[in-house]
PDB file of C-alpha atoms in Angstrom:
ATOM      1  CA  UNK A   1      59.897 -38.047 -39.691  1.00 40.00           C
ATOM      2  CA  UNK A   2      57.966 -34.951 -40.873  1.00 41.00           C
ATOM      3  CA  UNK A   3      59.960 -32.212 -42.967  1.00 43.00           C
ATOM      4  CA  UNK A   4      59.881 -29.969 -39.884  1.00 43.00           C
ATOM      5  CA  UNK A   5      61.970 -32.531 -37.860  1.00 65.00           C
ATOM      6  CA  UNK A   6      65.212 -33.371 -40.470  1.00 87.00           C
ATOM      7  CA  UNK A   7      68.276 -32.287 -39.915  1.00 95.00           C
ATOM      8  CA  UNK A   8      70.575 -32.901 -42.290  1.00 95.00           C
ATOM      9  CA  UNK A   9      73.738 -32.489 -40.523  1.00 97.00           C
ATOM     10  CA  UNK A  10      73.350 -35.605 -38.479  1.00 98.00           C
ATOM     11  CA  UNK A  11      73.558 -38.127 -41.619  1.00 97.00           C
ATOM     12  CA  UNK A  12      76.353 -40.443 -42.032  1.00 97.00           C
ATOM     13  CA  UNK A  13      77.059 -39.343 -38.129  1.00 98.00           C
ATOM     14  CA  UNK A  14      77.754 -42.138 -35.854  1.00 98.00           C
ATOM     15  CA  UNK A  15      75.488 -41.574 -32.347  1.00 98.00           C
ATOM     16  CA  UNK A  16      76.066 -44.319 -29.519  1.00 98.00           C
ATOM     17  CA  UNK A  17      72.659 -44.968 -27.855  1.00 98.00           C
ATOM     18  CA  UNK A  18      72.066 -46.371 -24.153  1.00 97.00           C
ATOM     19  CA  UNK A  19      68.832 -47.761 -23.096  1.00 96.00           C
ATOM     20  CA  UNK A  20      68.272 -48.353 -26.918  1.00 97.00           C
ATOM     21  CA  UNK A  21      65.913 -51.265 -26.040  1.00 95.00           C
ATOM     22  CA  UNK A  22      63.070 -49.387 -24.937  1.00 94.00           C
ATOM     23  CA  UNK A  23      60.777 -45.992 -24.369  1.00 95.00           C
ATOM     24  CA  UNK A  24      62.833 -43.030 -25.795  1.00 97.00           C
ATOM     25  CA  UNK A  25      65.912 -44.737 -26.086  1.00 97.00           C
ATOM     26  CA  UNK A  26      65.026 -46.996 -28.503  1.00 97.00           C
ATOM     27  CA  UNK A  27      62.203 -44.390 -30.296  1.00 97.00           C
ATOM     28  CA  UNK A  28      65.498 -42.232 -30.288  1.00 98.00           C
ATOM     29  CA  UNK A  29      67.687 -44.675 -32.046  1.00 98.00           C
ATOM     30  CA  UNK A  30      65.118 -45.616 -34.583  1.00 98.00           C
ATOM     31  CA  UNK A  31      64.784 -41.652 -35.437  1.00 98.00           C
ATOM     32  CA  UNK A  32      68.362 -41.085 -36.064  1.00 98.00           C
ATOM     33  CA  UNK A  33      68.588 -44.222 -38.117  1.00 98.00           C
ATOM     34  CA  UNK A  34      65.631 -42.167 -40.571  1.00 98.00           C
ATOM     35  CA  UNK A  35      67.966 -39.729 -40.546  1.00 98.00           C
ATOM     36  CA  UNK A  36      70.533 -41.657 -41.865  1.00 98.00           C
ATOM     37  CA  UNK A  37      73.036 -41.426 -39.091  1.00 98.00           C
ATOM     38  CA  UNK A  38      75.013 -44.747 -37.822  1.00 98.00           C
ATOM     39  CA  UNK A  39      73.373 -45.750 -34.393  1.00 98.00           C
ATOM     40  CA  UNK A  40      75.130 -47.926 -31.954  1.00 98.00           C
ATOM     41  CA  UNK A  41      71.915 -48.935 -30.059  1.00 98.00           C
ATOM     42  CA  UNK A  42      72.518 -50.699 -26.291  1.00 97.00           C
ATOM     43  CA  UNK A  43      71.007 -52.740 -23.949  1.00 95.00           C
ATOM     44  CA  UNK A  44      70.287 -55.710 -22.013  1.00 92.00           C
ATOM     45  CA  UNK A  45      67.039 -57.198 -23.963  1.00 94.00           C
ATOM     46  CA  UNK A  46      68.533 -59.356 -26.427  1.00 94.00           C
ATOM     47  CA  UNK A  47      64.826 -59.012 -28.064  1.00 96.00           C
ATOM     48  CA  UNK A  48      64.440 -55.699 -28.656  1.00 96.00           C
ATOM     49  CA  UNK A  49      68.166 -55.330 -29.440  1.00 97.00           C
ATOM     50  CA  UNK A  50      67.424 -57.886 -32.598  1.00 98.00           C
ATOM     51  CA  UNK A  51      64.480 -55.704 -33.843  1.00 97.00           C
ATOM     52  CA  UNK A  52      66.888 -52.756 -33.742  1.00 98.00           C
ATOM     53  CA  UNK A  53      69.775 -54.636 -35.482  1.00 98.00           C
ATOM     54  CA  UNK A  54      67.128 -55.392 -38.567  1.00 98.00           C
ATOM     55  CA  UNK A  55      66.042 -51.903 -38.402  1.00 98.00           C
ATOM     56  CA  UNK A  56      69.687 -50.829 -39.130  1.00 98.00           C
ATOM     57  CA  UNK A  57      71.545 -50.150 -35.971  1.00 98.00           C
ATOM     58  CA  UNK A  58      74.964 -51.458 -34.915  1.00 98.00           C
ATOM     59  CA  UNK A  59      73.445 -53.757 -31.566  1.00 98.00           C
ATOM     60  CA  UNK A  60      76.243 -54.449 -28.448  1.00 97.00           C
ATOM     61  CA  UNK A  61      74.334 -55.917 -25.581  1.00 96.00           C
ATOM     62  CA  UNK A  62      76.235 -54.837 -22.185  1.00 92.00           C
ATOM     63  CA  UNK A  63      75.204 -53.306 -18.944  1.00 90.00           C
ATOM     64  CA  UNK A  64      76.760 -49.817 -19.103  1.00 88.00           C
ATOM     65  CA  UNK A  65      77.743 -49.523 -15.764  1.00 87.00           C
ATOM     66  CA  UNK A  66      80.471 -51.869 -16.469  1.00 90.00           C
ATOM     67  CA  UNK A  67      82.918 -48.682 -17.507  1.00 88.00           C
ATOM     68  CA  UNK A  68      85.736 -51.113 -18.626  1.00 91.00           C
ATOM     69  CA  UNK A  69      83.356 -53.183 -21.054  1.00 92.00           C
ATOM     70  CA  UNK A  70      82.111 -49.721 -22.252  1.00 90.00           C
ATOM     71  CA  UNK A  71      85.486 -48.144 -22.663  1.00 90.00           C
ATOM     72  CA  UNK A  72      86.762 -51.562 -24.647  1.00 92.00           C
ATOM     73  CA  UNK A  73      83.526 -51.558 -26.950  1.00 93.00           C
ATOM     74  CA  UNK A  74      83.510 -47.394 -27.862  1.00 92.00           C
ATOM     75  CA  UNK A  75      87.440 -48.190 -28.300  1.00 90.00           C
ATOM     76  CA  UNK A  76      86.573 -49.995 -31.561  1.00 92.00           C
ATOM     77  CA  UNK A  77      83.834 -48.419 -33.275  1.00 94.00           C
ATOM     78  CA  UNK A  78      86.239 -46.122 -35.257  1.00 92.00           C
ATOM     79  CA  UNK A  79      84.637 -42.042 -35.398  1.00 94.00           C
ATOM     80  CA  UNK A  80      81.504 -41.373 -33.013  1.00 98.00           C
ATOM     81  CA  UNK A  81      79.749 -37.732 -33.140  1.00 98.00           C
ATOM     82  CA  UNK A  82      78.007 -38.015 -29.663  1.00 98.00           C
ATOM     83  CA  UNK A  83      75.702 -39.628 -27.016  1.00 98.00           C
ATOM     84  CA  UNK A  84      72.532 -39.873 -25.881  1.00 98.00           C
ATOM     85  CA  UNK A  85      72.193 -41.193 -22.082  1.00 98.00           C
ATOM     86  CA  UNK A  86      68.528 -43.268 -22.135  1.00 97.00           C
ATOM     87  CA  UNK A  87      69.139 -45.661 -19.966  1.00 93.00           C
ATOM     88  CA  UNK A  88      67.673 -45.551 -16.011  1.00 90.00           C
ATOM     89  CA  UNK A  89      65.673 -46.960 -14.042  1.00 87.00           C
ATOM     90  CA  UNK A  90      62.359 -46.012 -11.699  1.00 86.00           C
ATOM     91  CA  UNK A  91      61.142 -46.455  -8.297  1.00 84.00           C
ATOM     92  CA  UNK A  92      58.339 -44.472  -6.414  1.00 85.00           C
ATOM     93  CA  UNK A  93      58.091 -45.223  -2.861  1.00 88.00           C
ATOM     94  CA  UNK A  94      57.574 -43.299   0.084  1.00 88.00           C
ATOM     95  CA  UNK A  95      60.765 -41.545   1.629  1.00 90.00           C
ATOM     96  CA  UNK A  96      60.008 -43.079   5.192  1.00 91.00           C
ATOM     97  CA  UNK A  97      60.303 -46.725   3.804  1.00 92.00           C
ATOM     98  CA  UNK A  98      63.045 -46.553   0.741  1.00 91.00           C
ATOM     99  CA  UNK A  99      65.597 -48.995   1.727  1.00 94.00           C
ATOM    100  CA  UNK A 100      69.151 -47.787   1.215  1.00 96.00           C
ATOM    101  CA  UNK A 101      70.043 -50.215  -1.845  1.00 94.00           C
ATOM    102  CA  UNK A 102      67.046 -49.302  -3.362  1.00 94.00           C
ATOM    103  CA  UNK A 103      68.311 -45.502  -3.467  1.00 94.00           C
ATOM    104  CA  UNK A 104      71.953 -46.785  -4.311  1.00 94.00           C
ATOM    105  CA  UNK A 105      70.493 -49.020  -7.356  1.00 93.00           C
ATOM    106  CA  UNK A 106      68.543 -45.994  -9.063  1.00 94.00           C
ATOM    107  CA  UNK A 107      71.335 -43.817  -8.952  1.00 95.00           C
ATOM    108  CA  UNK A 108      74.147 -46.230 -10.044  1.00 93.00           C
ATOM    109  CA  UNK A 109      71.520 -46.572 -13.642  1.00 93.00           C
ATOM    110  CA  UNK A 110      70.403 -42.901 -13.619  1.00 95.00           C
ATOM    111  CA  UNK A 111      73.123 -41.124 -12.423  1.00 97.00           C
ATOM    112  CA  UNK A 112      76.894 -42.999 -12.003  1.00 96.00           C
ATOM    113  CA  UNK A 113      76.027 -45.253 -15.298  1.00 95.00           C
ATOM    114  CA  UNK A 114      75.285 -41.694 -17.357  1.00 96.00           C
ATOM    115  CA  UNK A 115      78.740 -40.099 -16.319  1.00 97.00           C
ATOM    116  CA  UNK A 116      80.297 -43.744 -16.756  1.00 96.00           C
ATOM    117  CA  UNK A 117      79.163 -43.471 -20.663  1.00 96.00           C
ATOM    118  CA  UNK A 118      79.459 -40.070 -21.147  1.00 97.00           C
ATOM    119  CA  UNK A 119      83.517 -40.136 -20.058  1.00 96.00           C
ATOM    120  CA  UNK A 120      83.933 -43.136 -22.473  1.00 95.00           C
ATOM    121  CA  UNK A 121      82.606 -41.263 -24.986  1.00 97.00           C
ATOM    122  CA  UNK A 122      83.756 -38.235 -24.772  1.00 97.00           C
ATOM    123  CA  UNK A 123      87.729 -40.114 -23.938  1.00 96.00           C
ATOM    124  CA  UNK A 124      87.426 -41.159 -27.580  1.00 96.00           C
ATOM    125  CA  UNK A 125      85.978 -38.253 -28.866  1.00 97.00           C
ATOM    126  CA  UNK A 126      88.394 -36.196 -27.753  1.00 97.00           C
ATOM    127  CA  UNK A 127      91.292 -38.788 -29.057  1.00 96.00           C
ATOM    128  CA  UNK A 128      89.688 -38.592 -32.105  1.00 96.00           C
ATOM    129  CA  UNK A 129      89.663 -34.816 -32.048  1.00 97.00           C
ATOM    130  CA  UNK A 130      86.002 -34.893 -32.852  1.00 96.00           C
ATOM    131  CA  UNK A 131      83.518 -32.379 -31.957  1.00 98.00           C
ATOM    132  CA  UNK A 132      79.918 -33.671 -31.288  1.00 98.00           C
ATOM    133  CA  UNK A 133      76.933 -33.625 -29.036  1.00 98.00           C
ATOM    134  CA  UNK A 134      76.008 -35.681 -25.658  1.00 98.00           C
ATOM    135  CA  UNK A 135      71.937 -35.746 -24.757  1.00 98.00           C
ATOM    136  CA  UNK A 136      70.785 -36.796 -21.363  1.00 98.00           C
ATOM    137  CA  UNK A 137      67.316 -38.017 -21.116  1.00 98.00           C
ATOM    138  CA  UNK A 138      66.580 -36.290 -17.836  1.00 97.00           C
ATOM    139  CA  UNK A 139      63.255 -36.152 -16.497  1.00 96.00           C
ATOM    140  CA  UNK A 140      61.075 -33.048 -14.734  1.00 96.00           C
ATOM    141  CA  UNK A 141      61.547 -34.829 -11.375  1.00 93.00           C
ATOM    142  CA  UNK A 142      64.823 -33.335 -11.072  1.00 95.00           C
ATOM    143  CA  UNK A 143      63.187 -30.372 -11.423  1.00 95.00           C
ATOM    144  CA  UNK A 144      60.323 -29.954  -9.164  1.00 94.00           C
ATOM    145  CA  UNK A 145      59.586 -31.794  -5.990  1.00 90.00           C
ATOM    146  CA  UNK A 146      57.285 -34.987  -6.701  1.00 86.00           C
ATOM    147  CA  UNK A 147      55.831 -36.950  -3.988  1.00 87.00           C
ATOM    148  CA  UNK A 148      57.095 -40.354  -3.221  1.00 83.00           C
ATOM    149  CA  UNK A 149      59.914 -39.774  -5.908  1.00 90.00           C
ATOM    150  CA  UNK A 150      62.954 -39.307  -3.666  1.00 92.00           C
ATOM    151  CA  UNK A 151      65.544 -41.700  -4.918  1.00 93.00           C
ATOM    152  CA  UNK A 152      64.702 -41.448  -8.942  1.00 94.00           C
ATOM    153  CA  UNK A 153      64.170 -37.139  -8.732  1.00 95.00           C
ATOM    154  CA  UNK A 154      67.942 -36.774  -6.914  1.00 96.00           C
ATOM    155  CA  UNK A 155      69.315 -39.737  -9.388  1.00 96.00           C
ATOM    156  CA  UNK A 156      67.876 -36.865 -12.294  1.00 97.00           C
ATOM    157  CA  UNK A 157      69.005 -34.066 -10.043  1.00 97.00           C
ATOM    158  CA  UNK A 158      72.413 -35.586 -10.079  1.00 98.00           C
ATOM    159  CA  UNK A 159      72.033 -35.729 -13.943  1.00 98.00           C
ATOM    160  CA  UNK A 160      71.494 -32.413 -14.819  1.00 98.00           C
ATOM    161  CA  UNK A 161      74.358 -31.727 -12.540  1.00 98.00           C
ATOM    162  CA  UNK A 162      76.256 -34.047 -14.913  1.00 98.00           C
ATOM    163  CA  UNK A 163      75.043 -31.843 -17.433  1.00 98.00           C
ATOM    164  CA  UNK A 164      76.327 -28.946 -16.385  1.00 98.00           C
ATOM    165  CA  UNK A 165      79.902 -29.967 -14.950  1.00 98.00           C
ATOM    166  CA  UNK A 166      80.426 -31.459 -18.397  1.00 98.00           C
ATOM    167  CA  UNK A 167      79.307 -28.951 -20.457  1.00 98.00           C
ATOM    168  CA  UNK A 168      81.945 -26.872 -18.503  1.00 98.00           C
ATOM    169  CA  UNK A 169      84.681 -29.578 -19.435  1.00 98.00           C
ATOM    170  CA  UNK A 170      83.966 -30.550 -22.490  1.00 98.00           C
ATOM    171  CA  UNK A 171      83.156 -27.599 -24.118  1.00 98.00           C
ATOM    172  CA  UNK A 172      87.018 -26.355 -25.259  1.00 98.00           C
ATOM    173  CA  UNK A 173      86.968 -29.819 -27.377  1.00 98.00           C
ATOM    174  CA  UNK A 174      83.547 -28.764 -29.336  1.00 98.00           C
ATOM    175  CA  UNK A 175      81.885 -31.005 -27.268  1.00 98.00           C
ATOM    176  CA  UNK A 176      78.304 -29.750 -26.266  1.00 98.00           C
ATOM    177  CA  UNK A 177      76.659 -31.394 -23.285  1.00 98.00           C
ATOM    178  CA  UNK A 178      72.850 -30.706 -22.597  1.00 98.00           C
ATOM    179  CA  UNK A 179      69.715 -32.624 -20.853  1.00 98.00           C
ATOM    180  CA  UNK A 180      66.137 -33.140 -21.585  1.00 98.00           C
ATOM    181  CA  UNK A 181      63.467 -32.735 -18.912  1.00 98.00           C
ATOM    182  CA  UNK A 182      60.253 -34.740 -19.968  1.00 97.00           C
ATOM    183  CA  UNK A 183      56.847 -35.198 -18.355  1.00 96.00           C
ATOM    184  CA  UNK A 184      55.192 -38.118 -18.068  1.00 94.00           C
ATOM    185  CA  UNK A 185      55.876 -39.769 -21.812  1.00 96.00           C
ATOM    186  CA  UNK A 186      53.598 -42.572 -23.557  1.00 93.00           C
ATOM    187  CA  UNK A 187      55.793 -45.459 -23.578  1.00 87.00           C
ATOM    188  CA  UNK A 188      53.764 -48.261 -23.740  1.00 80.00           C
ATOM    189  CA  UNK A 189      54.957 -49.505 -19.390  1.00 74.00           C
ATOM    190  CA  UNK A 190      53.547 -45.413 -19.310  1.00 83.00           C
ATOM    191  CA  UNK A 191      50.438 -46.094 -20.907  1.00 85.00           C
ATOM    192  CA  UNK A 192      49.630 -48.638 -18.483  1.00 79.00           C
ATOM    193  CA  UNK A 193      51.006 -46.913 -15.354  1.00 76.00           C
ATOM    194  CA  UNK A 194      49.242 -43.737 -16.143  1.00 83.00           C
ATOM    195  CA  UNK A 195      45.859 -45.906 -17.135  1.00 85.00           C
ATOM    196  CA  UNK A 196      43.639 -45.636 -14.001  1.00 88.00           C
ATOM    197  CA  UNK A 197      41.510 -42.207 -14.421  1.00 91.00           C
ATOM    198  CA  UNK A 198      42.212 -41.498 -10.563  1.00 89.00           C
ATOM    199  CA  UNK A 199      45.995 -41.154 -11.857  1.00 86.00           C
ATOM    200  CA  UNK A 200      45.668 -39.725 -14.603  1.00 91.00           C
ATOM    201  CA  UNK A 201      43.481 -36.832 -14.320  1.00 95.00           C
ATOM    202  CA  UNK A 202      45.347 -35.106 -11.416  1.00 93.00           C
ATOM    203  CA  UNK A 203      48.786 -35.565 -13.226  1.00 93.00           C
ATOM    204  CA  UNK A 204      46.833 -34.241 -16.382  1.00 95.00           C
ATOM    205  CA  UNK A 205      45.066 -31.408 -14.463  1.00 96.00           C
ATOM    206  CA  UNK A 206      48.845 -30.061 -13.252  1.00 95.00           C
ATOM    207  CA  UNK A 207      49.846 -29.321 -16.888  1.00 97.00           C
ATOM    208  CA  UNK A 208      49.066 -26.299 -18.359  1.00 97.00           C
ATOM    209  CA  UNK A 209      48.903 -28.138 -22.059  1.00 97.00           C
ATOM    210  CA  UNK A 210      46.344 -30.618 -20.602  1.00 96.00           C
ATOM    211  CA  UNK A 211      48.405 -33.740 -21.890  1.00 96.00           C
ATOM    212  CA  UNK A 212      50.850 -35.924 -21.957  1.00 96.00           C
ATOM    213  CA  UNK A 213      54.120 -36.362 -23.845  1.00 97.00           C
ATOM    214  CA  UNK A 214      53.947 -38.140 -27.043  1.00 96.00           C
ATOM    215  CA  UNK A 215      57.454 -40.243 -28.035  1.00 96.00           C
ATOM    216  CA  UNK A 216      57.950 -37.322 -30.657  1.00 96.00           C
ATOM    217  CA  UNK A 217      57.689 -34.206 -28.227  1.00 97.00           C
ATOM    218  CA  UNK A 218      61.111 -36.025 -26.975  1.00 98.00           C
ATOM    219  CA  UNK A 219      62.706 -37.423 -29.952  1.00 98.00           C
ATOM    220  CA  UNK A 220      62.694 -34.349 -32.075  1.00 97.00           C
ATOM    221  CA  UNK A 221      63.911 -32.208 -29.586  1.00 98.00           C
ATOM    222  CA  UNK A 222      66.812 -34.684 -28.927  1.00 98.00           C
ATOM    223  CA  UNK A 223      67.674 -34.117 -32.739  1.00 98.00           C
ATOM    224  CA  UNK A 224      67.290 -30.921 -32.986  1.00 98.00           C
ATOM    225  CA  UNK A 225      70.444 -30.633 -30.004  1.00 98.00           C
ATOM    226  CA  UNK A 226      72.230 -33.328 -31.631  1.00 98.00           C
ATOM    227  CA  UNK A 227      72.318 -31.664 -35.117  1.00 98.00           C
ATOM    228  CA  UNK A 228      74.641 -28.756 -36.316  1.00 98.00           C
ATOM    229  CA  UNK A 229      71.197 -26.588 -35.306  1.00 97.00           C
ATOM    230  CA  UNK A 230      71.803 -26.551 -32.123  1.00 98.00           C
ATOM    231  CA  UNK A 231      75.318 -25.402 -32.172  1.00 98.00           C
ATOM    232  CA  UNK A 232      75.477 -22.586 -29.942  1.00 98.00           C
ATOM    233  CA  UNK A 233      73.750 -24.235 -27.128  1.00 98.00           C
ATOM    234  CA  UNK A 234      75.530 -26.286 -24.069  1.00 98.00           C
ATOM    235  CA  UNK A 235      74.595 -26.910 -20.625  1.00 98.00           C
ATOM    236  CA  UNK A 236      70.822 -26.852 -21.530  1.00 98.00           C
ATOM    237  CA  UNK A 237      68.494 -28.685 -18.658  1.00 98.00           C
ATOM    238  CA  UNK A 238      64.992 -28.272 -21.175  1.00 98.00           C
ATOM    239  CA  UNK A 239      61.625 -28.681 -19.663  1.00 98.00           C
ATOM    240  CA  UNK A 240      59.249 -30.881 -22.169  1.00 98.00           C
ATOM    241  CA  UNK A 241      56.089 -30.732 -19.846  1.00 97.00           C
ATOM    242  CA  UNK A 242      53.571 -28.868 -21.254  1.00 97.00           C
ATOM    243  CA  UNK A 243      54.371 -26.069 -18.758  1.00 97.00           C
ATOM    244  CA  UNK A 244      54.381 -28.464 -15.397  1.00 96.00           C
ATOM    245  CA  UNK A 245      57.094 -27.424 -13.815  1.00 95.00           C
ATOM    246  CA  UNK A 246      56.023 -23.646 -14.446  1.00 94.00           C
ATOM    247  CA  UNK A 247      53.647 -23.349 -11.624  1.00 83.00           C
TER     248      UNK A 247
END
């Protein structure tokens, strides 16, 4: 991490991670363990969750839409300091042909499996009286009208509204609830998506900075509303597009 991206204030915090096992979750969880803070990394690759355990995190794997499994595992990790809410899923299909369990599956991982985690979290939290921070890896799709993105831009929709109803709740407990909104990020399932030129150069062409997003233009900002830093600001739904969803 550069000198421009530490923040002090999160070390020896405890920050559980979903999605941990890929993309920004897991760039995420590696980033606060450079800070120093206790990471509670999860997932359902058994894999990735090994190279995260010898990296330094605390590893569970579970599927996060199981709320009692969630609620029993937060229950006994002692003092947690917040959330961040990687884990989702994707589908792009035309709205004429999206079956109806295909829109049910995205949002039970984007949207129900976010507010799932987040009340766990915040339930023990609060118990604790601990004051903290919960992140939700949005996306710009809930921000903007994308073409054969029905399902997965109203799963992020419904995210930012989580956003916002919690920050509304959780707020008289010192709890501060905001989302992130990125573009199109190089992940390496993005960097192969987003490889064919006749893809890529419209997508490009739409944002004002001419690129994409680099794991960093996510991570840091994620820190930076973790961390003591950020402490006057709740209920946040912040654009990391290059200026996309300005037009």
């Amino acid at each position: 991490m550069s000198e421009q991206s530490h923040y002090p204030s999160l070390n020896g915090r405890c920050y559980v991670v979903t999605g941990a096992t890929s993309g920004i979750g897991e760039a995420t969880a590696r980033a606060l363990i450079d800070q120093g803070a206790r990471v509670v990394a999860l997932g359902r690759n058994a894999e990735a969750l090994s190279r995260l355990a010898e990296y330094g995190c605390e590893t569970h794997p579970l599927d996060i839409t199981d709320s009692a499994q969630l609620e029993q595992m937060i229950g006994g990790l002692g003092v947690v300091d917040g959330l961040i809410n990687s884990a989702g899923i994707t589908h792009v299909e035309s709205a004429l042909t999206l079956p109806a369990e295909r829109i049910d599956a995205v949002f039970q991982a984007n949207a129900r499996a976010a507010a799932i985690a987040a009340r766990c979290v915040a339930r023990h939290m609060i118990e604790a009286g601990r004051a903290g921070s919960i992140v939700n890896v949005s996306s710009q799709a809930s921000l903007v009208g994308l073409d054969a993105h029905l399902a997965y831009s109203a799963s992020k929709a419904a995210m930012d509204a989580i956003t916002r109803a919690l920050c509304l709740e959780l707020g008289p407990a010192g709890i501060r609830v905001n989302s992130v909104n990125p573009t199109v990020t190089m992940t390496p399932m993005a960097e192969k998506v987003w490889s064919a030129p006749e893809k890529r150069e419209p997508m490009l062409a739409a944002i004002p900075l001419g690129r994409f997003a680099e794991m960093a233009d996510v991570v840091t900002p994620i820190l930076f509303l973790l961390s003591d830093e950020a402490g006057m600001i709740s209920g946040v739904c912040l654009p990391i597009d290059g200026g996309y969803t300005a037009r």
